[in-house]
Tab-separated table of C-alpha atoms in Angstrom:
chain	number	residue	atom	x	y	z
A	1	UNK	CA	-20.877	121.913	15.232
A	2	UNK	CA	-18.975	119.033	13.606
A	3	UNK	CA	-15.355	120.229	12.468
A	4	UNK	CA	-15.412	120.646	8.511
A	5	UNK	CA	-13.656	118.571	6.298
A	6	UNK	CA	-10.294	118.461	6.151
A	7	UNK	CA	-9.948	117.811	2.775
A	8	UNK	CA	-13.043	120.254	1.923
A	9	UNK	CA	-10.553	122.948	4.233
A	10	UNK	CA	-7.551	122.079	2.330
A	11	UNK	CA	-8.984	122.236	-0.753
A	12	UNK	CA	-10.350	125.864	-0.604
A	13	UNK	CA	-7.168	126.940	0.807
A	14	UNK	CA	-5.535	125.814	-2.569
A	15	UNK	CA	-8.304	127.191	-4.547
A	16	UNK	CA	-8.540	130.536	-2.780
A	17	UNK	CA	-5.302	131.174	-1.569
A	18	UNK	CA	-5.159	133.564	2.273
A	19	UNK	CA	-9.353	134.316	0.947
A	20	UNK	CA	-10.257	130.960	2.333
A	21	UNK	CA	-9.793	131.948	5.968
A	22	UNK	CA	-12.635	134.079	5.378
A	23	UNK	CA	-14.684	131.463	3.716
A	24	UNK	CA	-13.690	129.122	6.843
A	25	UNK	CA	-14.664	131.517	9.402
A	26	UNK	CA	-18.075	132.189	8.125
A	27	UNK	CA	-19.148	128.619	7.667
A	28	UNK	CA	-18.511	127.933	11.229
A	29	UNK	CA	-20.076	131.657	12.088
A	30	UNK	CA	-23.833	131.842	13.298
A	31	UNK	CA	-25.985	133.242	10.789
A	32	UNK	CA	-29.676	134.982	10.835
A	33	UNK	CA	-32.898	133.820	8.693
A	34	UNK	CA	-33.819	135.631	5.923
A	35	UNK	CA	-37.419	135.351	4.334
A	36	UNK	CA	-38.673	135.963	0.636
A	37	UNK	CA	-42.430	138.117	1.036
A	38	UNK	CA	-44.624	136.517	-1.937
A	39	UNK	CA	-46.209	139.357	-3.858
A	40	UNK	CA	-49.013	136.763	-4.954
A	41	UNK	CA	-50.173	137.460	-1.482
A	42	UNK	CA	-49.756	141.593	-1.251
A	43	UNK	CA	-47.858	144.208	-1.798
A	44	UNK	CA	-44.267	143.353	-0.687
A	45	UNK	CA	-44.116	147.086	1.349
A	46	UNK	CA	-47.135	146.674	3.090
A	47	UNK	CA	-46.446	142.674	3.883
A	48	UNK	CA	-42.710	143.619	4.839
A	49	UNK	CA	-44.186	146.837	7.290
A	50	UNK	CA	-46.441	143.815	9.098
A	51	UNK	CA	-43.574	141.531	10.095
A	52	UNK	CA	-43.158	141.215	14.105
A	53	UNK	CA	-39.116	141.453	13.682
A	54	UNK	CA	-36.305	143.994	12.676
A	55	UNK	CA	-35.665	143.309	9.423
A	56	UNK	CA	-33.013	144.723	6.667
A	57	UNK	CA	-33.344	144.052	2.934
A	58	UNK	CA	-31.329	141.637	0.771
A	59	UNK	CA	-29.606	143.912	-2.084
A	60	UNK	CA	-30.142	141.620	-5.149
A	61	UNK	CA	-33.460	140.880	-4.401
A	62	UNK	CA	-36.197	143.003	-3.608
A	63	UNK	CA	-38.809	141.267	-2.132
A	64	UNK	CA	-36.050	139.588	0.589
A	65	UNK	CA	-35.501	140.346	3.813
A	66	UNK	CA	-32.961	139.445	6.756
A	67	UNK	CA	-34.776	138.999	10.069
A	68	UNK	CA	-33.858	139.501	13.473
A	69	UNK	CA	-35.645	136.806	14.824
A	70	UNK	CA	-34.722	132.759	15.777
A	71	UNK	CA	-35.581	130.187	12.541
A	72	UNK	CA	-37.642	128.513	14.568
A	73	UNK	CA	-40.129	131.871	15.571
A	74	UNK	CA	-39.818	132.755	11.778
A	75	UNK	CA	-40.665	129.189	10.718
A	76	UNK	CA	-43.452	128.860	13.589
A	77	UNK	CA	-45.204	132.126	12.973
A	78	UNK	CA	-48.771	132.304	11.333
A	79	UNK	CA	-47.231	134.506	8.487
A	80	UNK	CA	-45.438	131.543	7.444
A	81	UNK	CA	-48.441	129.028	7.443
A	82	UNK	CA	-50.794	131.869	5.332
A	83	UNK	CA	-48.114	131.998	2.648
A	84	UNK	CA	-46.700	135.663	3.485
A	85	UNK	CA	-42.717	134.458	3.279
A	86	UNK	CA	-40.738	131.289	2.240
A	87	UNK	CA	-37.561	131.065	4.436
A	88	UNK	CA	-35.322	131.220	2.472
A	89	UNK	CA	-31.257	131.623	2.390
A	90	UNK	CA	-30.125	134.851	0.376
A	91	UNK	CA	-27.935	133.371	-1.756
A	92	UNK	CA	-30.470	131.130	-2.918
A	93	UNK	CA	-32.902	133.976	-3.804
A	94	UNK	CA	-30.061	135.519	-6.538
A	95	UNK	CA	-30.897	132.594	-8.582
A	96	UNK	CA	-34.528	133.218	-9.831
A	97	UNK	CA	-33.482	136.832	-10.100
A	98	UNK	CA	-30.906	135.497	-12.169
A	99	UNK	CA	-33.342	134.029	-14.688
A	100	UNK	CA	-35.855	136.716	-14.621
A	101	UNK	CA	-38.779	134.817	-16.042
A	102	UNK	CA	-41.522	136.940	-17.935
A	103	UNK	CA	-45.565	136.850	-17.897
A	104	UNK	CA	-46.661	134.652	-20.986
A	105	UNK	CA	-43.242	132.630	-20.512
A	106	UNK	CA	-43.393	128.548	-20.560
A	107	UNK	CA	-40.286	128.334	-16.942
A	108	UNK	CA	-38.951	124.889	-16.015
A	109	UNK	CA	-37.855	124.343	-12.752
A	110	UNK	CA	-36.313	120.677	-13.001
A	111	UNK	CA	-35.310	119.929	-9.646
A	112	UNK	CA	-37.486	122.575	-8.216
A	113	UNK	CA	-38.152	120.679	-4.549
A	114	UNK	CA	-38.962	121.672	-1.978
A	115	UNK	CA	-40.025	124.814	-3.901
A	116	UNK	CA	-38.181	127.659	-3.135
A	117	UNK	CA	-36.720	129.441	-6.141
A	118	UNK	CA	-39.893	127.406	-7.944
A	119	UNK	CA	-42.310	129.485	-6.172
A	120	UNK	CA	-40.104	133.103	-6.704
A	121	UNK	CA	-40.273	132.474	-10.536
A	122	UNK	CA	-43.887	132.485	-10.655
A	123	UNK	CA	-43.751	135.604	-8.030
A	124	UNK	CA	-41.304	137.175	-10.499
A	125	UNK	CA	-43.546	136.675	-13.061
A	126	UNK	CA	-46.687	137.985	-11.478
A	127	UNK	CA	-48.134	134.037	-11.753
A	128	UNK	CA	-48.116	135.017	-15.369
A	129	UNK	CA	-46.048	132.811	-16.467
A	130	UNK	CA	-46.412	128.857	-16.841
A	131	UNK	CA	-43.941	127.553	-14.103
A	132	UNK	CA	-43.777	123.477	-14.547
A	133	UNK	CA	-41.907	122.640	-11.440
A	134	UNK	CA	-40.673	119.197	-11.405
A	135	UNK	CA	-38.703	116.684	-8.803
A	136	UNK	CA	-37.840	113.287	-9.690
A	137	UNK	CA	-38.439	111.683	-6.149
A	138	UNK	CA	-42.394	111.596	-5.705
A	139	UNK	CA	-42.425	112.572	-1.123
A	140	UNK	CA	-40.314	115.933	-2.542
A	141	UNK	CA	-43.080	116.325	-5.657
A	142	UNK	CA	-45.240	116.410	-2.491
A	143	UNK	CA	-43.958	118.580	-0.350
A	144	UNK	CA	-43.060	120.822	-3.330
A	145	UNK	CA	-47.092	121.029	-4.548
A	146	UNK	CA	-47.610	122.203	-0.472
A	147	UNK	CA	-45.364	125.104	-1.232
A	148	UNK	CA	-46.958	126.438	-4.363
A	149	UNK	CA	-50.109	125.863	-2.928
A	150	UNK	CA	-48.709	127.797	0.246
A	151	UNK	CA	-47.418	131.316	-1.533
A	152	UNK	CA	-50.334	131.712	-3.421
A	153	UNK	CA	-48.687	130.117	-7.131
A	154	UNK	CA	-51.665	129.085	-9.740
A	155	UNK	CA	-50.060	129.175	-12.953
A	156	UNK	CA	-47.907	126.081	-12.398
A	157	UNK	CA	-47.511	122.263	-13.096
A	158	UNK	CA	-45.831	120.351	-10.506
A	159	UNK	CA	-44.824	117.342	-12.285
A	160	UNK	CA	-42.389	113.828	-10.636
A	161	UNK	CA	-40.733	113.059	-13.833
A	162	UNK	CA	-37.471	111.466	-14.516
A	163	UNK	CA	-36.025	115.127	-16.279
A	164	UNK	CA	-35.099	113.105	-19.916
A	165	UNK	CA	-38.681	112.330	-19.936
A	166	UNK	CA	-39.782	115.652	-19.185
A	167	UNK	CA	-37.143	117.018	-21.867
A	168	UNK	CA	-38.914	114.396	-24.218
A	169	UNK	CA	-42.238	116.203	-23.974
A	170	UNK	CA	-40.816	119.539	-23.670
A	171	UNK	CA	-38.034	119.583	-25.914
A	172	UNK	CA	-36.519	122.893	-27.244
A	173	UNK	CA	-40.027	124.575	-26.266
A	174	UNK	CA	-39.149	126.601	-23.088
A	175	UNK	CA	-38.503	129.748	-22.716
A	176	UNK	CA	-36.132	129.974	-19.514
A	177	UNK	CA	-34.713	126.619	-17.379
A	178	UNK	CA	-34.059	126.809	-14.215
A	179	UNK	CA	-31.235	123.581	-13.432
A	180	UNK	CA	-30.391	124.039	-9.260
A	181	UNK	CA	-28.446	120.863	-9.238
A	182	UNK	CA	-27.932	118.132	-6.574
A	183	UNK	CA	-24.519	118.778	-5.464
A	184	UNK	CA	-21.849	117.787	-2.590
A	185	UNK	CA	-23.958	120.511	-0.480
A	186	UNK	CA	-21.074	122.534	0.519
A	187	UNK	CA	-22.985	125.736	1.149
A	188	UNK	CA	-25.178	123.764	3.832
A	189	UNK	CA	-22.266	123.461	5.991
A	190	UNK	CA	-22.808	126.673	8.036
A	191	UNK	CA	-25.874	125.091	9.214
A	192	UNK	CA	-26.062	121.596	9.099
A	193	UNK	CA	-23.594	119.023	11.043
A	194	UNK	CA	-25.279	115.967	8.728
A	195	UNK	CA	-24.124	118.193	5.496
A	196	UNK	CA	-20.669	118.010	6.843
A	197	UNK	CA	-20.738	114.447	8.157
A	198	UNK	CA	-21.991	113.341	4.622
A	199	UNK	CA	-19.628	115.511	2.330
A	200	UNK	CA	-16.666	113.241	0.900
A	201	UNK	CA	-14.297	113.587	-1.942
A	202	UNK	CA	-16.099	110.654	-3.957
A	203	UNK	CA	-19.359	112.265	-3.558
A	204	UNK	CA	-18.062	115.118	-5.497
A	205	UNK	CA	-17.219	113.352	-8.335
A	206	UNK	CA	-20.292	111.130	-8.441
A	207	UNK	CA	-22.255	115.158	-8.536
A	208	UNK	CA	-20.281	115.991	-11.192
A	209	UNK	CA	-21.064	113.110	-13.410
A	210	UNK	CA	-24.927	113.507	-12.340
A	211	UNK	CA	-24.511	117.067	-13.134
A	212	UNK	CA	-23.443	116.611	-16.292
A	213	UNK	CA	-26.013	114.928	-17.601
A	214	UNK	CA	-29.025	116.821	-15.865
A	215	UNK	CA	-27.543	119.950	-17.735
A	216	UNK	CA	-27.150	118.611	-21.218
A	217	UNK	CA	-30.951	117.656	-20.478
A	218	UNK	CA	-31.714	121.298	-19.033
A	219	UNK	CA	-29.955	122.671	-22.224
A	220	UNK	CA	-32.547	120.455	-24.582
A	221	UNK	CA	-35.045	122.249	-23.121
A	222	UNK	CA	-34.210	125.392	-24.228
A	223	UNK	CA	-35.673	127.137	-27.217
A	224	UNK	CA	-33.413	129.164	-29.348
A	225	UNK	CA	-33.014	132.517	-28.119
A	226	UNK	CA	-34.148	131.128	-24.638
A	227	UNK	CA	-32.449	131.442	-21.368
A	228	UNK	CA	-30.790	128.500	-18.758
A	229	UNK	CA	-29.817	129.044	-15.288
A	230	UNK	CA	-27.294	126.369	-13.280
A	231	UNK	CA	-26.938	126.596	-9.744
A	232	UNK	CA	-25.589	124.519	-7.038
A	233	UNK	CA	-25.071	125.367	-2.958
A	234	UNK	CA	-21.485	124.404	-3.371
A	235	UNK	CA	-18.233	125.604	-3.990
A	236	UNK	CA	-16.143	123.267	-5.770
A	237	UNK	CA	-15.143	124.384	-9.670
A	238	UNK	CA	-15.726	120.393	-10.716
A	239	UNK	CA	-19.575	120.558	-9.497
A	240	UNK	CA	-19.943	124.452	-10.909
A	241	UNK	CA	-17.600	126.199	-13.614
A	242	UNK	CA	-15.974	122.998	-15.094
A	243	UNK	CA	-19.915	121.721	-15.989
A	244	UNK	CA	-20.896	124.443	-17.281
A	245	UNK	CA	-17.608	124.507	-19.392
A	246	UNK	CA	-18.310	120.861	-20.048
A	247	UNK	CA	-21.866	121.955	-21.251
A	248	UNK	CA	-20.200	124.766	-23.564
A	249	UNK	CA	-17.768	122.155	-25.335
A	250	UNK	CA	-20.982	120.087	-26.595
A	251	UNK	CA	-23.193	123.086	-26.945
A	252	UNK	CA	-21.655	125.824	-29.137
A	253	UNK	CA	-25.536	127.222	-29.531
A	254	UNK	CA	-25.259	128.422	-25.902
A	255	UNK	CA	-23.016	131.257	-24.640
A	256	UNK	CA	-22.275	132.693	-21.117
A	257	UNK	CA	-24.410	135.877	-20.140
A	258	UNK	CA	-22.735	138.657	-17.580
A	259	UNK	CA	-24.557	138.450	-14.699
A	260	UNK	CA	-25.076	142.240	-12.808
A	261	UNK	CA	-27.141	141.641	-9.555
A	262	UNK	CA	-27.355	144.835	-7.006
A	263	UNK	CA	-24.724	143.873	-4.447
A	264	UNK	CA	-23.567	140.790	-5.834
A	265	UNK	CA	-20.112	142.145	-6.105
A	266	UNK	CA	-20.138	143.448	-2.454
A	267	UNK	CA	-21.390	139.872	-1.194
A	268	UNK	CA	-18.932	137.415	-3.098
């Protein structure tokens, strides 16, 4: 793979301190697949006892599993076409769990393509709750309506809205929003040379300014009493703790929740 960035390198090294070896190693290790079962399509047991590959489960989410297999056989494989799994990384799947959305529950997803953690909050939620799952850029919108349609999802709206016109029509009526930001991508890194290639120093700051204004519009979405989730699939505090500090300093209505996943502590 391409070397990662020097500056990205340095960087975690002054962040992390001797900890960033480890975080340096791993994003230049090989890693496994992992799929989410959808219970919209069966019980997760029984679809989990039908897969064609050792698997091994994913702690903070139950219906997640590793796989012993290639990417490619676990993308290629009839399962996958039917709906049975989304492949899906396990870090990403901590972040619907995260929000735990509820039957009778009005969810936003507002950058929800290509449909992964849109898709587990109306598994989560037994396709009881209404899931609008939105993307601003209409070929995503696309590919994100596939998905839904693919793991079985009925009780959602997939909508290609700019997200202050969606928090026009929606404002302060949702019960939990789901915000998985555009970021600088760093968490792509241990699989993608074109993540690496593309990752720059400006192009954090320009996330962090996009960032902040995509979660002041999550935050308007919010009833009182409801529930936001921010995510991003990078590391640095500018893109994730310093906007959702930034978000706290204009918001005093919102507060930050603990957040207790089964081996969450044992995976950071």
């Amino acid at each position: 793979m391409e070397p990662l960035p020097a500056l990205f390198a340095q960087r975690m090294r002054d962040l992390l301190g001797h900890e960033a070896e480890e975080l340096l190693a791993a994003l230049d290790s090989p890693r496994g697949p992992a799929v989410r079962l959808s219970p919209l399509r069966g019980a997760v047991a029984g679809l989990a006892s039908r897969l064609p590959w050792p698997t091994a489960p994913v702690p903070w989410c139950p219906s997640g599993r590793l796989v012993e297999a290639a990417s490619s056989e676990v993308a290629s494989h009839p399962f996958n076409d039917a709906g049975v799994y989304y492949q899906q990384d396990p870090a990403a799947m901590a972040v619907a769990e995260a929000l735990a959305p509820q039957p009778g529950e009005l969810v936003v997803d507002l950058a929800a393509a290509p449909g992964g953690k849109a898709t587990h909050l109306a598994a989560l939620a037994r396709d009881g709750a209404l899931v609008v799952a939105n993307d601003v850029d209409e070929r995503r919108a696309r590919s994100l309506l596939g998905n839904v349609e693919r793991l079985g999802v009925t009780a959602a709206v997939v909508t290609s809205a700019r997200p202050e016109r969606l928090g026009g029509a929606l404002l302060g009526a949702c019960d939990a929003v789901l915000l998985d930001a555009p970021c600088s991508g760093e968490g792509m890194f241990r699989r993608s040379d074109e993540a690496r290639r593309a990752w720059s120093e400006a192009g954090v700051g320009r996330h962090a300014e996009l960032q902040r204004r995509l979660i002041a519009t999550a935050a308007d979405l919010v009833r009182p009493g409801g529930r936001l989730v921010y995510s991003t699939c990078t590391f640095d505090p500018r893109e994730d703790e310093e906007v959702v500090l930034w978000l706290l300093g204009r918001r005093p209505d919102f507060r930050v929740e603990p957040l207790d996943l089964p081996g969450a502590a044992d995976a950071s």
